[in-house]
mmCIF file of C-alpha atoms in Angstrom:
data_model
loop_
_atom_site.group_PDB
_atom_site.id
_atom_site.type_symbol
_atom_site.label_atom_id
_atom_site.label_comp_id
_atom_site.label_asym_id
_atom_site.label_seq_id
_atom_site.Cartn_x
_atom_site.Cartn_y
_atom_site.Cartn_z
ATOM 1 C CA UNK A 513 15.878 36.737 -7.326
ATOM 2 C CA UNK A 514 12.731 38.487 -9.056
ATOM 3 C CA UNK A 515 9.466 38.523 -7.598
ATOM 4 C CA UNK A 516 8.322 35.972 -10.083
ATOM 5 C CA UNK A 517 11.213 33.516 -9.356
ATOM 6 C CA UNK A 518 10.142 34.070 -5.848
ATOM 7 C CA UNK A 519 6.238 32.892 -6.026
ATOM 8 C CA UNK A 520 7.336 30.862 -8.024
ATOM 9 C CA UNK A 521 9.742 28.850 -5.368
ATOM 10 C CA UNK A 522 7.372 29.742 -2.640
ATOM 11 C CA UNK A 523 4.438 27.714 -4.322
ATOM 12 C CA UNK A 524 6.417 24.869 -5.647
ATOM 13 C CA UNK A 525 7.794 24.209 -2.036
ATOM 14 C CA UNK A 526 4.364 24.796 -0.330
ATOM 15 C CA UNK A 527 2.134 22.410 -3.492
ATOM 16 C CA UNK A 528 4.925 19.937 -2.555
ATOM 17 C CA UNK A 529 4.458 20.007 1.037
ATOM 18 C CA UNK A 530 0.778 19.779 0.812
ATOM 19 C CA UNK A 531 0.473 16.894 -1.833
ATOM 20 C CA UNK A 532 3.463 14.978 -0.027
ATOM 21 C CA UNK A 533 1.841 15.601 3.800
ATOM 22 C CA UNK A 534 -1.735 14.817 2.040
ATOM 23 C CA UNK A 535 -0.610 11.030 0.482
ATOM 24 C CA UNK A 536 1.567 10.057 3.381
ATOM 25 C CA UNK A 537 -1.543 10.835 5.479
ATOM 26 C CA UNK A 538 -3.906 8.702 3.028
ATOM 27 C CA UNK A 539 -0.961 5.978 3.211
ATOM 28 C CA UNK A 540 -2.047 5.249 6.646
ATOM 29 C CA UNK A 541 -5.509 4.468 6.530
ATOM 30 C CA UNK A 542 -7.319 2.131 5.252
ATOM 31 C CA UNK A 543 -10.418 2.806 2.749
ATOM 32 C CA UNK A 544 -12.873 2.669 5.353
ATOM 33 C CA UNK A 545 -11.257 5.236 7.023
ATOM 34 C CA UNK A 546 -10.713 7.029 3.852
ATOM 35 C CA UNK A 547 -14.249 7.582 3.043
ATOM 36 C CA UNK A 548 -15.380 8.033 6.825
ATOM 37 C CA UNK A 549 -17.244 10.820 7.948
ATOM 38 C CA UNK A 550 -16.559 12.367 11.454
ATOM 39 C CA UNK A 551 -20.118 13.407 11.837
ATOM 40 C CA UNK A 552 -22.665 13.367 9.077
ATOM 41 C CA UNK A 553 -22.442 17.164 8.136
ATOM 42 C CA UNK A 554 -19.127 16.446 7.751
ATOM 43 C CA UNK A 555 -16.413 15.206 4.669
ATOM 44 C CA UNK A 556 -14.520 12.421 4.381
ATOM 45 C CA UNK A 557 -10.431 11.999 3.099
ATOM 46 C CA UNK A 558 -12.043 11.097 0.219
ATOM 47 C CA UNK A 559 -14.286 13.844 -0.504
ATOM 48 C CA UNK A 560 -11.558 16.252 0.559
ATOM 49 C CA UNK A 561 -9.098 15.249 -1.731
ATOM 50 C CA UNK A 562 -11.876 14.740 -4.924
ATOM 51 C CA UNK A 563 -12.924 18.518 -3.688
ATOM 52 C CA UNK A 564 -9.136 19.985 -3.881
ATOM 53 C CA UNK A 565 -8.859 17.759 -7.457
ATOM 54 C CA UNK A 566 -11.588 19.668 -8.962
ATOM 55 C CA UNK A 567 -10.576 22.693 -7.853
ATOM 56 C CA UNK A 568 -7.438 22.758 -9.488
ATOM 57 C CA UNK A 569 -8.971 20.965 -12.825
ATOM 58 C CA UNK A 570 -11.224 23.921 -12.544
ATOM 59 C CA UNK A 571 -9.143 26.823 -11.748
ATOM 60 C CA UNK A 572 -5.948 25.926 -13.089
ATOM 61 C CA UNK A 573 -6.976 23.631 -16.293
ATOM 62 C CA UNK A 574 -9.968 25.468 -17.622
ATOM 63 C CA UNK A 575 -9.555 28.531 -16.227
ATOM 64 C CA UNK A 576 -5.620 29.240 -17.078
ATOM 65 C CA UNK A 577 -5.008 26.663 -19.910
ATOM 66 C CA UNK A 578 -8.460 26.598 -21.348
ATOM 67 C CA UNK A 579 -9.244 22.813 -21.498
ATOM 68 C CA UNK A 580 -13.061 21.358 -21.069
ATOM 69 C CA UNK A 581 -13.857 20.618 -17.758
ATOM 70 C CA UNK A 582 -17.374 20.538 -16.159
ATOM 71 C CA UNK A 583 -16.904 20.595 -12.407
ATOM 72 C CA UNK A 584 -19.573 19.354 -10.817
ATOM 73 C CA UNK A 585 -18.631 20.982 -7.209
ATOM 74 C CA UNK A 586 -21.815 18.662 -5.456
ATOM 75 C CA UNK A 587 -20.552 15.412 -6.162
ATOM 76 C CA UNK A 588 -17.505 16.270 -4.716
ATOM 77 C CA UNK A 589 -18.708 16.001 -1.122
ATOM 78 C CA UNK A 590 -21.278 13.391 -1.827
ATOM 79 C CA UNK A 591 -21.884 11.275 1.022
ATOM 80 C CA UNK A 592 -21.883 7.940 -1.563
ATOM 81 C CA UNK A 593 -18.477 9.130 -2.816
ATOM 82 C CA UNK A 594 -16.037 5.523 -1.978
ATOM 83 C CA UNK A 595 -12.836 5.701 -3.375
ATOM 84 C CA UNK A 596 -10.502 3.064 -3.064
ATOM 85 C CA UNK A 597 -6.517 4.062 -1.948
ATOM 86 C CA UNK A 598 -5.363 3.503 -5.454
ATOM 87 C CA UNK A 599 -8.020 5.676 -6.832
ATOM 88 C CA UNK A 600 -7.305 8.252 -4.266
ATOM 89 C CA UNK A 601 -3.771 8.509 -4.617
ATOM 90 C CA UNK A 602 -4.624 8.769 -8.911
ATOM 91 C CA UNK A 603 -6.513 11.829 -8.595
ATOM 92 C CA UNK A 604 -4.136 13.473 -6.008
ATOM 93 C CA UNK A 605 -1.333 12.904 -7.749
ATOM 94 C CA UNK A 606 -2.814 13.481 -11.567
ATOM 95 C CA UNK A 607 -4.413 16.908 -10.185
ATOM 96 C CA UNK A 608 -1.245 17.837 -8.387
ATOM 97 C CA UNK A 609 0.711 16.732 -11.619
ATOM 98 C CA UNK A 610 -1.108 19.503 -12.970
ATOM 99 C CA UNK A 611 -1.049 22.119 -10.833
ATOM 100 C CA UNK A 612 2.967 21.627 -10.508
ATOM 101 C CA UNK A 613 3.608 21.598 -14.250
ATOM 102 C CA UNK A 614 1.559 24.576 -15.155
ATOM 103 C CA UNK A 615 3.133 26.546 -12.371
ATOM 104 C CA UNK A 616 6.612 25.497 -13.142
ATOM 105 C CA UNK A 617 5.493 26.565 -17.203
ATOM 106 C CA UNK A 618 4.039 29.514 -16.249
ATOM 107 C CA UNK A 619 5.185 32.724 -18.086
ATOM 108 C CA UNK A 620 4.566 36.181 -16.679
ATOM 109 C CA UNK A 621 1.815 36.944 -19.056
ATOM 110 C CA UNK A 622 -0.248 33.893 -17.538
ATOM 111 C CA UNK A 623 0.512 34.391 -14.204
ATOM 112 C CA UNK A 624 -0.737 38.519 -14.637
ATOM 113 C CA UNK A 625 -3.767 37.476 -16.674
ATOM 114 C CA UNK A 626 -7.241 37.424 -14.913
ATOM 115 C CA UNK A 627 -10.114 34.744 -14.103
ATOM 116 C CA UNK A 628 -13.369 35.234 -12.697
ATOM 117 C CA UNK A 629 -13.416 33.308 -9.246
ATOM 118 C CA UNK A 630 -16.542 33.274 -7.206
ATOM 119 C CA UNK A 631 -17.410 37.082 -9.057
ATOM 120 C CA UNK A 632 -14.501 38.572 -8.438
ATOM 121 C CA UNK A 633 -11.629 38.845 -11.197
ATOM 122 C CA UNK A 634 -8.338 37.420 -9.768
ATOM 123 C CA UNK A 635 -4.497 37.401 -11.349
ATOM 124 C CA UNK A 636 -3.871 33.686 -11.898
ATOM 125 C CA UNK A 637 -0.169 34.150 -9.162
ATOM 126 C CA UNK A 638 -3.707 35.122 -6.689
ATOM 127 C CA UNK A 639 -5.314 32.188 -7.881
ATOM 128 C CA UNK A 640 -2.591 30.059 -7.205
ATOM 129 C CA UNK A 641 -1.403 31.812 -3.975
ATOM 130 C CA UNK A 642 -5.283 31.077 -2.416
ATOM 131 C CA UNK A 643 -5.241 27.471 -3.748
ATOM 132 C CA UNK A 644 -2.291 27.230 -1.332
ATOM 133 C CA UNK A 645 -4.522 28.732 1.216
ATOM 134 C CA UNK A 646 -7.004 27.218 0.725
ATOM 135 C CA UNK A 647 -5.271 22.950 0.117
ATOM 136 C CA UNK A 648 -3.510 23.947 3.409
ATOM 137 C CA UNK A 649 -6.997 24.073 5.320
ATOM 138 C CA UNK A 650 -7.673 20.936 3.792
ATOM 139 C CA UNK A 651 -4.699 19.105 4.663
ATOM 140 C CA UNK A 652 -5.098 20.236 8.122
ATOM 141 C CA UNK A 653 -8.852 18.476 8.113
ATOM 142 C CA UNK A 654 -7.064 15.136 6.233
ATOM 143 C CA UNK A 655 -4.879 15.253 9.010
ATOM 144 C CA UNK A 656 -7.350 15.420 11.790
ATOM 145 C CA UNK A 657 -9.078 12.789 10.512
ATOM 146 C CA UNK A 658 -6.490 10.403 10.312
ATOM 147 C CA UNK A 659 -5.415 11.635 14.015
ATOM 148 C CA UNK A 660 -9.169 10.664 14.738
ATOM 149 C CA UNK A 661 -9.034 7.178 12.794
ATOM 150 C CA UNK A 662 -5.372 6.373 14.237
ATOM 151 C CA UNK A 663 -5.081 7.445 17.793
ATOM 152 C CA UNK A 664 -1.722 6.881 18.797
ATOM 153 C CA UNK A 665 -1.100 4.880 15.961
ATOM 154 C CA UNK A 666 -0.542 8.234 13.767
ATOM 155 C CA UNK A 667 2.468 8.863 12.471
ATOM 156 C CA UNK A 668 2.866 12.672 12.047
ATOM 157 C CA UNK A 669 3.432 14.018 8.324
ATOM 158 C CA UNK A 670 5.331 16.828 9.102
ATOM 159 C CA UNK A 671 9.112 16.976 8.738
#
């Protein structure tokens, strides 16, 4: 197997982990507990998951495929921010949709080309590689959460 093939594999299995461990989460709770805050200084299911959407409609669909999209990063952790489950689940799995497909089309020449992230320039395989990184922090927060919400009624996500 080439190294390609390889990331490749790697981030299909670890996207799939993350948005299947992030819904069956969600699945549990109900939309109060969706769009609860632990503390005030602190994000919500909902906020978490809008915040991982626009990341990847921002790094991934503008930034490798070129289409319009004006983030706007604030509103993503907006303490007013009330989704309902349906809603939820739409722009996890339309965002996730996303991210699979363009990784699974992804030639070599995308995958070595470069976008600016925070100031720095970054190969897109990086960019995806730290969205990984970066979705499995969040998970781990969703997760806590719905420990928090559920008590002993959580039913664990993992295997």
């Amino acid at each position: 197997m080439d190294d390609l093939s390889f990331h490749k594999r790697f981030l299909t299995g670890k996207f799939g982990e993350i948005r299947r461990r992030l819904l069956a989460a969600c699945s549990q709770l109900d939309e109060a507990a969706l769009n609860w805050r632990p503390t005030p200084e602190s994000n919500s299911v909902a906020n978490l998951v809008l915040h991982i959407a626009g990341n990847i409609h921002e790094r991934i669909g503008a930034s490798m495929l070129e289409r319009p999209y004006d983030r706007d990063r604030a509103a993503e952790f907006d303490s007013t921010a009330n989704l309902t489950r349906e809603r939820l689940e739409q722009v996890l799995n339309e965002a996730f949709d996303l991210l699979c497909t363009t990784l699974d089309e992804a030639t070599p020449e995308l995958l070595q080309q470069t976008q600016n992230v925070r100031g720095n320039e970054r190969s897109n395989l990086l960019v995806f590689h730290q969205a990984a990184s970066h979705f499995s922090e969040h998970l781990g927060q969703v997760l806590y959460i719905a420990k928090m919400r559920l008590n002993e009624g959580y039913q664990t996500t993992s295997i």
